[in-house]
mmCIF file of C-alpha atoms in Angstrom:
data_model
loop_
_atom_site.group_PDB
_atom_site.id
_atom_site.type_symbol
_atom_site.label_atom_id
_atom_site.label_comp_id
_atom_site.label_asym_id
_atom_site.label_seq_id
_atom_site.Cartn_x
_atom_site.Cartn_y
_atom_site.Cartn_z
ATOM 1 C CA UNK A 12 109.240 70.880 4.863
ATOM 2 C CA UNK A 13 105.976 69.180 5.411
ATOM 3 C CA UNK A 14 104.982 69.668 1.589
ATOM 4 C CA UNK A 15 108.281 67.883 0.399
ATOM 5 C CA UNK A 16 106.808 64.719 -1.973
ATOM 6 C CA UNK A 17 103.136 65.389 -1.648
ATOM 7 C CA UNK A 18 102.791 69.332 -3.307
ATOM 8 C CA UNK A 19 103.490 67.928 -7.203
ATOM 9 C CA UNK A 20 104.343 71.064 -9.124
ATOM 10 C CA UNK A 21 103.266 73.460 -6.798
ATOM 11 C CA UNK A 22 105.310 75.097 -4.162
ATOM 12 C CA UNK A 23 107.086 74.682 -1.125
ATOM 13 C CA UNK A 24 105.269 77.550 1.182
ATOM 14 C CA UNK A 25 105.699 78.626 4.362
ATOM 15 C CA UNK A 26 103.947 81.155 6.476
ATOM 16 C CA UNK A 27 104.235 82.902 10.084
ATOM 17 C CA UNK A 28 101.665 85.434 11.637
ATOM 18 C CA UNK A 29 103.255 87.728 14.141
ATOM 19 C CA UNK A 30 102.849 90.631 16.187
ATOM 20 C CA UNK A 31 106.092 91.963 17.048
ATOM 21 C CA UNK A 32 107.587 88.506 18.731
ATOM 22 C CA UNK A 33 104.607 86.938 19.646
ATOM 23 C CA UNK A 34 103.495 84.302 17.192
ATOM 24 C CA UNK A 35 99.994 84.000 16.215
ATOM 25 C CA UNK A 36 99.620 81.121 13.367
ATOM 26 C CA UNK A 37 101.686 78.879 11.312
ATOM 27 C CA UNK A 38 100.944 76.991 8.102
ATOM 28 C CA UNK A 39 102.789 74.858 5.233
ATOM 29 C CA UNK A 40 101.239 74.341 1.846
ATOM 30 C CA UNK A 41 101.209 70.293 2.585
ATOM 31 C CA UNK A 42 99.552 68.850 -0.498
ATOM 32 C CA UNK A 43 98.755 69.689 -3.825
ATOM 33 C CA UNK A 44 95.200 71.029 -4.706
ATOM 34 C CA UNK A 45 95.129 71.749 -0.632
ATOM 35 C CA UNK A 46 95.071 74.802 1.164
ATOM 36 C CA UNK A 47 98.078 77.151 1.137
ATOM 37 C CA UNK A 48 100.364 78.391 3.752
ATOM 38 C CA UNK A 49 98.401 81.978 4.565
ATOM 39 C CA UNK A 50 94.900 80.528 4.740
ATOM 40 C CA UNK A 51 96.604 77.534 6.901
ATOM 41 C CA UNK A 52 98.466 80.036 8.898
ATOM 42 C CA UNK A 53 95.183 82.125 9.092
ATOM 43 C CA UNK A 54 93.180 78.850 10.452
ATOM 44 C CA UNK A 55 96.043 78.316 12.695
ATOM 45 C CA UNK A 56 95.836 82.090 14.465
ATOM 46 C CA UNK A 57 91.761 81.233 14.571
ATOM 47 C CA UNK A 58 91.898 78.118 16.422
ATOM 48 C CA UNK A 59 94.505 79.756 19.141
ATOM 49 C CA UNK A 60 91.815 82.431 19.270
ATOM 50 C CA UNK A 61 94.440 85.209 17.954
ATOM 51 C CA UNK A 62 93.474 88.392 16.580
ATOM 52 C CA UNK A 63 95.737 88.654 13.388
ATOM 53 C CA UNK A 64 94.012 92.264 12.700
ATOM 54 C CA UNK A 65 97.367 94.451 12.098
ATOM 55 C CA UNK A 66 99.717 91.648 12.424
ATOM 56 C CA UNK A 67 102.411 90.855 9.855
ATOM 57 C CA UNK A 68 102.331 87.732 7.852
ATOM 58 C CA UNK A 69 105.812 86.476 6.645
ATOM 59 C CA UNK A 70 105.998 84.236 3.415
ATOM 60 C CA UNK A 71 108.122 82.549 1.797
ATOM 61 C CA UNK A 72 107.074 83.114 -1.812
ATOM 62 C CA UNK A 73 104.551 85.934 -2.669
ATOM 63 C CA UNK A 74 100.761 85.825 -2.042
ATOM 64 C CA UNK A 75 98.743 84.359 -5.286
ATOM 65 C CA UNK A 76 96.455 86.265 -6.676
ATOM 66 C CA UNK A 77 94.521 83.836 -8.696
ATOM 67 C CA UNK A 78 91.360 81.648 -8.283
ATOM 68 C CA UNK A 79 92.766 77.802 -8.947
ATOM 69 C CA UNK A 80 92.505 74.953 -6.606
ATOM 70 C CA UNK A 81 92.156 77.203 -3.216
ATOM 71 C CA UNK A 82 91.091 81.106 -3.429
ATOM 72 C CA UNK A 83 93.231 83.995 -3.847
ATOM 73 C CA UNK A 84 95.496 83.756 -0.488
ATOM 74 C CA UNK A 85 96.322 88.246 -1.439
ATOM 75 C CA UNK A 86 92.789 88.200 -0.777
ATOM 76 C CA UNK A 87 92.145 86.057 2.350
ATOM 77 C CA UNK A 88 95.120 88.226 4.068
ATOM 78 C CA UNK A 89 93.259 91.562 3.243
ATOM 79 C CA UNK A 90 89.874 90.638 4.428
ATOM 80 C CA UNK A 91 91.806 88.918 7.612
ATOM 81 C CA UNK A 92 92.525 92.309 8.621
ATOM 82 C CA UNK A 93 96.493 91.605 7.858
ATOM 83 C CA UNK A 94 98.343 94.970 8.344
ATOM 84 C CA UNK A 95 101.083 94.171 6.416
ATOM 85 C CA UNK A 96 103.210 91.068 4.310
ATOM 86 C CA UNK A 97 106.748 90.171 4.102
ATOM 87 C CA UNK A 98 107.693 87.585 1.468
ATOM 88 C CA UNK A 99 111.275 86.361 0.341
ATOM 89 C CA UNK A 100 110.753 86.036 -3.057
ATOM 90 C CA UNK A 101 108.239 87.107 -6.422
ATOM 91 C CA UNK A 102 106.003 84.205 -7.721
ATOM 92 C CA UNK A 103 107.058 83.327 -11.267
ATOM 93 C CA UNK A 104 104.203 82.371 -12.576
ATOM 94 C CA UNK A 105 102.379 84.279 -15.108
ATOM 95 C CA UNK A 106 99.239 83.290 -14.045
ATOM 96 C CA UNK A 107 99.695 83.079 -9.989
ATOM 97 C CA UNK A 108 101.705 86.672 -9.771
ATOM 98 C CA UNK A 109 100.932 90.142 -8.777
ATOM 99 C CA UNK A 110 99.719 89.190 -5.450
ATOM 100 C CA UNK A 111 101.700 92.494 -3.909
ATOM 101 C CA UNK A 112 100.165 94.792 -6.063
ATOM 102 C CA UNK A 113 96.613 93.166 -4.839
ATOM 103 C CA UNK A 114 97.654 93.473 -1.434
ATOM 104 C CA UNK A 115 98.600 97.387 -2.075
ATOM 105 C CA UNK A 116 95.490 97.932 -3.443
ATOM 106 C CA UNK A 117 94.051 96.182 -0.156
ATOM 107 C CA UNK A 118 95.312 98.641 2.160
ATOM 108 C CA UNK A 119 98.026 96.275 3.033
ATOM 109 C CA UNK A 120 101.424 97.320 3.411
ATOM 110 C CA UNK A 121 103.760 95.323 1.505
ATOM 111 C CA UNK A 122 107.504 94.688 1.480
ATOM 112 C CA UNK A 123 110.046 92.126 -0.313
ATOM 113 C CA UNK A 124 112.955 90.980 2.350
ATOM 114 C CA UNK A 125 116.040 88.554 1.630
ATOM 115 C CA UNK A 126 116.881 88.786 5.174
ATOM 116 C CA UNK A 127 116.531 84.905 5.339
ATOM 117 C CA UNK A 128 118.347 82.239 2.795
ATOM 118 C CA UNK A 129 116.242 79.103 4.118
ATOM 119 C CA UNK A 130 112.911 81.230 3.186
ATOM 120 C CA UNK A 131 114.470 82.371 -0.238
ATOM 121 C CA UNK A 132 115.558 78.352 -0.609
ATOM 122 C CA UNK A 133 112.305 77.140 0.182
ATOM 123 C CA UNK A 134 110.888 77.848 -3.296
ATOM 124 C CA UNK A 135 114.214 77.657 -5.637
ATOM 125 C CA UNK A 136 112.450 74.185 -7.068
ATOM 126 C CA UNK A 137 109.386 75.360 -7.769
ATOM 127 C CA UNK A 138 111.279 78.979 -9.262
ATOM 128 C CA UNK A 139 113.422 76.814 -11.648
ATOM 129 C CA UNK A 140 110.480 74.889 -13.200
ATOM 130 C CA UNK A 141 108.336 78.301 -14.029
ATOM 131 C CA UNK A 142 111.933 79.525 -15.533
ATOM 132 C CA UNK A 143 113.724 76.597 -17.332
ATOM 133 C CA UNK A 144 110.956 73.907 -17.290
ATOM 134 C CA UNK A 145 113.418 71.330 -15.821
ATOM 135 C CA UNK A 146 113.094 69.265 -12.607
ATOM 136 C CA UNK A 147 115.489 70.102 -9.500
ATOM 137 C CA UNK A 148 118.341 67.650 -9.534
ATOM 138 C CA UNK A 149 119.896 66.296 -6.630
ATOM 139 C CA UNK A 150 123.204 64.546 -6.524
ATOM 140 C CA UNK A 151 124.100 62.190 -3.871
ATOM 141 C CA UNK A 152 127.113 60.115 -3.379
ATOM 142 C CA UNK A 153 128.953 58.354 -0.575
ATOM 143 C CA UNK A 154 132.911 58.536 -0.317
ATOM 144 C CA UNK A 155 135.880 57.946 1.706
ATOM 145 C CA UNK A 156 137.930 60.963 3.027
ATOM 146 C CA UNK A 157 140.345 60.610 -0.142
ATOM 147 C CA UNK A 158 137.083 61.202 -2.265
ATOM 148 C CA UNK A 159 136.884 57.354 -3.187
ATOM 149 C CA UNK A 160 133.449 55.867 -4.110
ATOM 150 C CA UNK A 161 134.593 52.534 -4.933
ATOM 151 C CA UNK A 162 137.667 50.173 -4.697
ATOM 152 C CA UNK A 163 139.625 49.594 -7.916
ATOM 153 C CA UNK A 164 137.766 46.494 -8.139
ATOM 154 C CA UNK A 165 134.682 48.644 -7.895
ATOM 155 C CA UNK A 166 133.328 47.570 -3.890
ATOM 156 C CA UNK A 167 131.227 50.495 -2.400
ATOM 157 C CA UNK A 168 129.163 48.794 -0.179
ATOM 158 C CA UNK A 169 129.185 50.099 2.179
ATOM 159 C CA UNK A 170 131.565 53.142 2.335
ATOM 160 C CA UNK A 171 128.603 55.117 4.342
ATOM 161 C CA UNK A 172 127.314 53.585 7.686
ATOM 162 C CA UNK A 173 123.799 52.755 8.157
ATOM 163 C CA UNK A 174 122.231 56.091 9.310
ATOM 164 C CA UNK A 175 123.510 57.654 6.290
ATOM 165 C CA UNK A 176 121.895 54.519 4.200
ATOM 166 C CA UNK A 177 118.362 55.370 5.719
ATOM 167 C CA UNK A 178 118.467 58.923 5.297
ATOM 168 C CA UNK A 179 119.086 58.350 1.750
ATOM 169 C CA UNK A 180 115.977 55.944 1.846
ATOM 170 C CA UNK A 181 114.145 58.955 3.481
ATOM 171 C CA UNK A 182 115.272 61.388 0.388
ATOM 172 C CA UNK A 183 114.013 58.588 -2.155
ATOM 173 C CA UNK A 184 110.658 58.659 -0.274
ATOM 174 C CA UNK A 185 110.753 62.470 -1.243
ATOM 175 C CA UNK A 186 111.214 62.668 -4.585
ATOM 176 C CA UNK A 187 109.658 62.342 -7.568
ATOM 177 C CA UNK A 188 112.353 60.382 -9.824
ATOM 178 C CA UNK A 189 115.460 58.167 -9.185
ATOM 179 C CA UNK A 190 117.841 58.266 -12.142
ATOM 180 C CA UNK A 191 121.082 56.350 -12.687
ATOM 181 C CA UNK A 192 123.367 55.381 -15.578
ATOM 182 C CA UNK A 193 123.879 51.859 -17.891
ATOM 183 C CA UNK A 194 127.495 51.972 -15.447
ATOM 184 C CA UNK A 195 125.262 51.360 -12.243
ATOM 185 C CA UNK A 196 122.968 49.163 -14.266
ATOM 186 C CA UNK A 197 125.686 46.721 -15.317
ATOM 187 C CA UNK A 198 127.644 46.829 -12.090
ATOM 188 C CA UNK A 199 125.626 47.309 -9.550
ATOM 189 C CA UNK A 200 122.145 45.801 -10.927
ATOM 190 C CA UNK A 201 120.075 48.231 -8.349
ATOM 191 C CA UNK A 202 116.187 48.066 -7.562
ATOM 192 C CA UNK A 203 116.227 51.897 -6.930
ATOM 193 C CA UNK A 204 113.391 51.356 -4.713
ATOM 194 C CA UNK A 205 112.532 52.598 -1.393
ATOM 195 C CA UNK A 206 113.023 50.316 1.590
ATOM 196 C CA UNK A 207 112.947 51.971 4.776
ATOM 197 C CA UNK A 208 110.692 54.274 6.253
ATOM 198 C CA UNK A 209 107.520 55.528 5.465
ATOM 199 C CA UNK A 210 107.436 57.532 1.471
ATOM 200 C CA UNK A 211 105.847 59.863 0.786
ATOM 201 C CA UNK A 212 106.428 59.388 -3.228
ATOM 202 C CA UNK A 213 106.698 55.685 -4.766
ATOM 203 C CA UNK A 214 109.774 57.346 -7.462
ATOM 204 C CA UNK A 215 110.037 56.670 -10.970
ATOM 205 C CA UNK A 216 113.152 54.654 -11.864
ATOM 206 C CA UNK A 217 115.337 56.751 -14.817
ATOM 207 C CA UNK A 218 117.902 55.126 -16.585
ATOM 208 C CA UNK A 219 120.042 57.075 -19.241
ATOM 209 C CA UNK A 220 120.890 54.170 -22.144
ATOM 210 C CA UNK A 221 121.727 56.263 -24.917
ATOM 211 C CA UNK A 222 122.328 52.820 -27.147
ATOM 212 C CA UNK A 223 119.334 51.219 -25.737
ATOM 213 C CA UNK A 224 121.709 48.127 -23.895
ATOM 214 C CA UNK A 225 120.223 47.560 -21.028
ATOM 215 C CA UNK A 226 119.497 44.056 -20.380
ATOM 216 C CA UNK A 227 116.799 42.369 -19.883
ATOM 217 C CA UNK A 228 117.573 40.157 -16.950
ATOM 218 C CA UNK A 229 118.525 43.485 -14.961
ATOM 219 C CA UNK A 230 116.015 44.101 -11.939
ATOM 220 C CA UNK A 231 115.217 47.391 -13.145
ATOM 221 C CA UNK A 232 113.392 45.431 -16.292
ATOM 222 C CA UNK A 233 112.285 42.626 -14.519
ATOM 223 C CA UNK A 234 110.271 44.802 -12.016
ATOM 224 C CA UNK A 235 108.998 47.790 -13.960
ATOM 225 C CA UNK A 236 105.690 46.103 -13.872
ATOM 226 C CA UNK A 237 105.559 47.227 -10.175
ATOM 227 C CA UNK A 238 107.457 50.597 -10.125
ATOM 228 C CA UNK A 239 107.227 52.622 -13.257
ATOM 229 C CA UNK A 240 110.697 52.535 -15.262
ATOM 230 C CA UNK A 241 111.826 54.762 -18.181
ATOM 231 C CA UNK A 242 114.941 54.531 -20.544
ATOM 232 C CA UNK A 243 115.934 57.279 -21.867
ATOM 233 C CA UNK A 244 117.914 56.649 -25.219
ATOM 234 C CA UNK A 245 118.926 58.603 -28.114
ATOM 235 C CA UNK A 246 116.299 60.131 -29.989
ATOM 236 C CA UNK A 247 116.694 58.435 -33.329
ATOM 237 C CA UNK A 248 116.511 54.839 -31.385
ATOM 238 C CA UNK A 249 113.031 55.895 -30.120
ATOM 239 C CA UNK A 250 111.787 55.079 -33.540
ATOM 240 C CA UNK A 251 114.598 53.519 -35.596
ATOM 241 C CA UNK A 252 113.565 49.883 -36.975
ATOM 242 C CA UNK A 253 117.052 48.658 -35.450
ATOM 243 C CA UNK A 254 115.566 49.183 -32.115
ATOM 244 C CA UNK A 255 112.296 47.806 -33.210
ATOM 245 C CA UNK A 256 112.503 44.513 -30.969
ATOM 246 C CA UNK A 257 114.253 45.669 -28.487
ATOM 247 C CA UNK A 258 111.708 48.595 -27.486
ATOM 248 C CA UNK A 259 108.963 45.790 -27.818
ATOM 249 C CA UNK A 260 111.009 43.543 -25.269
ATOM 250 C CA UNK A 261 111.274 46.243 -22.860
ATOM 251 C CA UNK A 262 107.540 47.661 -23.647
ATOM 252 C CA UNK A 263 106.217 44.095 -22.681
ATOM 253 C CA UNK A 264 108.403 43.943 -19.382
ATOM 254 C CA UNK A 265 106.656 47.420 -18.694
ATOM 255 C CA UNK A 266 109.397 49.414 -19.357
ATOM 256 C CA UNK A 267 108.848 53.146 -21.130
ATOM 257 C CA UNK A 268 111.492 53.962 -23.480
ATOM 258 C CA UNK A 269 111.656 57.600 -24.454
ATOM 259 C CA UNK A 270 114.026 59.795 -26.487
ATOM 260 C CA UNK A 271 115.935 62.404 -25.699
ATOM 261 C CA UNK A 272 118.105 64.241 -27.805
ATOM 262 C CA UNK A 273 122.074 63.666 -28.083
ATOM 263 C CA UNK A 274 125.000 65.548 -26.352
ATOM 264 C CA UNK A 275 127.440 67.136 -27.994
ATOM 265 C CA UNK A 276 129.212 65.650 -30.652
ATOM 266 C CA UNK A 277 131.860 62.564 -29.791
ATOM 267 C CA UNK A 278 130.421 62.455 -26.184
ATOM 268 C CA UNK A 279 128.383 59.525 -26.884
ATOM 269 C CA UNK A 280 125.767 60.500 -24.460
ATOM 270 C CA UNK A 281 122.218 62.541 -23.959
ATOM 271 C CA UNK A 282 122.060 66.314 -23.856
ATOM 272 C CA UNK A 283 121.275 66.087 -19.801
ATOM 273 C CA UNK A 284 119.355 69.076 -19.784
ATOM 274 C CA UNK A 285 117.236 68.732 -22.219
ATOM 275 C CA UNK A 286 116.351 65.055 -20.954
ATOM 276 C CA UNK A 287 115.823 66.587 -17.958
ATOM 277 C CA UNK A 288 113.222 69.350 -19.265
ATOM 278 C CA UNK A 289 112.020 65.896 -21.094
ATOM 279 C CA UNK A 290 111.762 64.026 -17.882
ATOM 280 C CA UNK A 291 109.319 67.193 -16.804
ATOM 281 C CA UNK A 292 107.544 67.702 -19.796
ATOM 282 C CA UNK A 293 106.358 64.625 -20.471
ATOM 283 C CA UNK A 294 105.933 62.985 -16.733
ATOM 284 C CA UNK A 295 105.968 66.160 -14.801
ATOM 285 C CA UNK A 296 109.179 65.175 -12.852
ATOM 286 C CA UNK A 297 109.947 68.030 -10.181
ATOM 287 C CA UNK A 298 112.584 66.533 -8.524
ATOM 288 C CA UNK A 299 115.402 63.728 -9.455
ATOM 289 C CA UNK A 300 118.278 62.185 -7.554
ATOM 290 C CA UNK A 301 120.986 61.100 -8.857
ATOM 291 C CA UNK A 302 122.154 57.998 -7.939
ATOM 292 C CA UNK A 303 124.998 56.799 -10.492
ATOM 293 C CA UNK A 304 128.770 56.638 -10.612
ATOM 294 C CA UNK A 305 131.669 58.921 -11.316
ATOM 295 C CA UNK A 306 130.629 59.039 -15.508
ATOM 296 C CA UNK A 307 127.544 60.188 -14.608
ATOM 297 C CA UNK A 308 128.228 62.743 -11.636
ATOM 298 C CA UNK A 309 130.782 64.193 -14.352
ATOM 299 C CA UNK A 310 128.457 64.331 -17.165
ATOM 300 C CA UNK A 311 125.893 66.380 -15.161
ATOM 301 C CA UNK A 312 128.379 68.741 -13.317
ATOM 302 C CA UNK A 313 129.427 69.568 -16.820
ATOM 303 C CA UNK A 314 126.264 70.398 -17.751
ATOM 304 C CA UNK A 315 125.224 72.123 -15.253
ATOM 305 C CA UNK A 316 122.418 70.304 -14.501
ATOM 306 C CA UNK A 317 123.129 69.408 -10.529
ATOM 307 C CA UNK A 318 121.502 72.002 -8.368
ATOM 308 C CA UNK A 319 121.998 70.111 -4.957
ATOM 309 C CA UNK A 320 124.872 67.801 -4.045
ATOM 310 C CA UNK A 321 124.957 65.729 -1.069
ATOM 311 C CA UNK A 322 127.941 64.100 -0.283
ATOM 312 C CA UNK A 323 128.225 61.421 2.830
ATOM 313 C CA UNK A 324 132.264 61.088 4.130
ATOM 314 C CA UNK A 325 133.104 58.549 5.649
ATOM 315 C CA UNK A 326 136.002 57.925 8.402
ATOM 316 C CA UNK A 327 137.980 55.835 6.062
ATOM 317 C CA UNK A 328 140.605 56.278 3.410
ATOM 318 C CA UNK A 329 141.802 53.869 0.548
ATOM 319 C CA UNK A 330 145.216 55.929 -0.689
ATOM 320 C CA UNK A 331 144.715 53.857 -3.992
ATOM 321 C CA UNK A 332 145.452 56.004 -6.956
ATOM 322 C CA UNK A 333 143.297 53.345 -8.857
ATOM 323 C CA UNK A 334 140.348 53.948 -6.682
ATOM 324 C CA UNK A 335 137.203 55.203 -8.493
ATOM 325 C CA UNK A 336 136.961 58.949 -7.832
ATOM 326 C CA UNK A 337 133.882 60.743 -7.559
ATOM 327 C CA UNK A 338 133.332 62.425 -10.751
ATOM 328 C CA UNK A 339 135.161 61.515 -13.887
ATOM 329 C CA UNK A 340 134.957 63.267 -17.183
ATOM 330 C CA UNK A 341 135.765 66.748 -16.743
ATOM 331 C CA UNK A 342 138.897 68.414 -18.338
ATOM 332 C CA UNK A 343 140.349 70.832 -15.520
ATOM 333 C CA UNK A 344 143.565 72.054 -16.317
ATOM 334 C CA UNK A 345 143.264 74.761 -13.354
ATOM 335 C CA UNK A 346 141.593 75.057 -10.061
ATOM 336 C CA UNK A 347 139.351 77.680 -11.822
ATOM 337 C CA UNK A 348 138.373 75.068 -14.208
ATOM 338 C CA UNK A 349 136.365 73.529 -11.331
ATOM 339 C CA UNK A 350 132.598 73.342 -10.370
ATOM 340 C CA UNK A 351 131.973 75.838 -7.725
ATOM 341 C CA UNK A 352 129.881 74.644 -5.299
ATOM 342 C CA UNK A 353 128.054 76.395 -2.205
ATOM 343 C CA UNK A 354 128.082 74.733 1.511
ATOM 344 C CA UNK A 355 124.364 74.643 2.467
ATOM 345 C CA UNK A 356 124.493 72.481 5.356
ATOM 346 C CA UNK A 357 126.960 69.893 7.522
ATOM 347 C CA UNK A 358 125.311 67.039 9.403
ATOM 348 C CA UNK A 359 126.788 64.882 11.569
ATOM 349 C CA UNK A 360 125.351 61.108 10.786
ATOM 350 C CA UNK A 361 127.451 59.197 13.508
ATOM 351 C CA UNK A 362 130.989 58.673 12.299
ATOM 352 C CA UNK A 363 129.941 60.210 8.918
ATOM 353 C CA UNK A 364 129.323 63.547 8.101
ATOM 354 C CA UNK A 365 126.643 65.009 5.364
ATOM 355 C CA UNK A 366 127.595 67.882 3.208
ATOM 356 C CA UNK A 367 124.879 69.498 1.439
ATOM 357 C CA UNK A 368 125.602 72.262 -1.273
ATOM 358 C CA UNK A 369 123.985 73.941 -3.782
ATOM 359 C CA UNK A 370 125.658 74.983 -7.470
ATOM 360 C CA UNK A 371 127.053 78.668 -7.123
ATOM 361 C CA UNK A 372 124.739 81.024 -8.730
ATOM 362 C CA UNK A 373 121.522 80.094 -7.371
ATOM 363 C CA UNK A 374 119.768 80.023 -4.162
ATOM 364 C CA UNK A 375 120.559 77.866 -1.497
ATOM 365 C CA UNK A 376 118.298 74.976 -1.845
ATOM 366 C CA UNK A 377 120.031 72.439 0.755
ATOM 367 C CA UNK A 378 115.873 72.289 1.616
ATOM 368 C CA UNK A 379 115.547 70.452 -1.657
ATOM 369 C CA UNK A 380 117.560 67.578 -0.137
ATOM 370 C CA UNK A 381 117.181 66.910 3.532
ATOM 371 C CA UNK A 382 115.751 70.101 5.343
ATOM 372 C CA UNK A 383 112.540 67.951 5.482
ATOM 373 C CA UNK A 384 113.448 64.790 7.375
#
């Protein structure tokens, strides 16, 4: 999607003006504060010299009906001469809604359709926010065909091959956050930065510390003065005098520490959703990806909080039982215990393939990840 990384917390929109096969504009809500799909797609049909009078505009989330940023689009489609409008899903906003009943009033016919997944995933994002206040999360890992992501010794690079590597880079330039655990931090010592391509987003770096450990010599400290980088810890080590010097340390290398609150009891880590719904709340965060190990893929699984999982396998097995495993965490004592996942897409990436899936129960949002590069 042409928005992806540039809308903020706006929508992904799409719109198509038809008569009967014949296409007559297109338009993409592409940046946030700019014009939206319809009046794009309406400017589109105008500059092909189409007459849209009667024609049927297809969205993919319905018509606002509120003066913000750009103008009512329920009301540019009436006086366009639009005969009718076929959208995927409502708008859940209280203040952007009703833009059907607008159109009804218009003269327009008007008529709700999930004849199409991709146009009902388009907006899942955006329809999460307005419901739970918490960012989209995406989950990416790489792994061999025995669902390895490391050695025993803890080697991963590099299970994926290189096109899978830069498409990843392409997802990072799409996103609004980059989030990992202290596991990554002490093993790995990431930047979490972009480094190929051209981003559209420079992401915020996220690390979950409960304890507030991180050290100061990791490159995530050393260059938050160039990319902004928050710790999330434990809410009582926001403020606790313990933590006093340490916060300062990490304040002075331009890190943000914030607090979240606790998990549940013995788990020794954050309540993930609610640091998510923190992450939003206080930096308006629409979209994360996960990049951590198996502790941290389990953690969120468990709490539900992984709406997108990309996986990248890769022609190779290890047969180690001591290899790391993907996620790690869980107690399944049946196959029912599992996470359910939905395939959304498969991608071939030379000898690797890409798996994208959504968690069952929602809409298909394998747009969230890739559909955009």
């Amino acid at each position: 999607m042409l928005g992806l990384g540039r809308i903020g917390d706006g929508a992904l929109v799409g719109c198509v003006i038809a008569r009967g096969s014949d296409v007559l504009g297109v338009g993409a809500h592409r940046r946030f504060g700019g014009r939206h799909a319809e009046t794009r797609a309406l400017a589109s049909a105008k500059a092909n010299e189409h007459d849209v009078k009667g024609a049927t505009a297809y969205v993919t989330l319905e018509p606002c009906a509120h003066q913000g940023k750009q103008p009512p689009c329920s009301s540019a489609l009436i006086e366009a001469g639009i005969g009718e409008v076929v959208y995927a899903v409502e708008d859940p906003n209280d203040v952007a809604k009703g833009g059907a009943e607008v159109l009804r009033a218009g003269g327009v016919r008007v008529r709700r359709s999930d004849a199409s997944a991709l146009a009902i995933a388009v907006s899942a994002p955006f329809r999460q926010r307005a419901r739970d206040g918490r960012p989209w999360v995406i989950a990416k890992w790489a792994q061999t065909l025995d669902g390895r992501i490391a050695t025993r010794e803890g080697d991963s690079q590099w299970i994926s091959n290189a096109g899978s590597r830069r498409r990843v880079h392409a997802l990072r330039g799409r996103v609004d956050a980059i989030l990992t655990g202290m596991g990554t931090v002490m093993a790995d010592d990431p930047a979490l930065t972009v480094r190929h391509g051209k981003p559209r987003t420079t992401p915020m770096r996220v690390v979950l510390d409960p304890d507030l450990d991180i050290p100061l010599d990791r490159q995530l400290v050393r260059t938050a003065r160039g990319v902004a980088t928050v710790v999330c810890c434990e809410s009582k080590l926001a403020s606790a005098a313990i933590s006093e010097t340490k916060r300062a340390e990490l304040a002075k290398a331009g890190v943000r520490v914030v607090g979240c609150p606790a998990g549940p009891e013995g788990s020794g880590g954050l309540d993930l959703q609610e640091t998510m719904r923190t992450l939003y709340s206080t930096f308006g965060i629409t979209t994360v990806l996960v990049e951590g190990g198996a502790g941290l893929l389990g953690s969120l699984f468990e709490a539900d909080a992984v709406d997108t999982a990309i996986a990248y396998i890769a022609p190779l097995l290890l047969g180690d039982e001591l290899a790391r495993s993907v996620a790690v965490g869980r107690v399944a004592p049946a196959l029912s215990s599992g996470v359910k996942l939905r395939l959304g897409r498969v991608r071939r990436v030379g000898e690797d393939v890409e798996l994208t899936y959504c968690r069952s129960g929602v809409d298909d949002a394998s747009t969230a990840g890739h559909e955009a590069s």
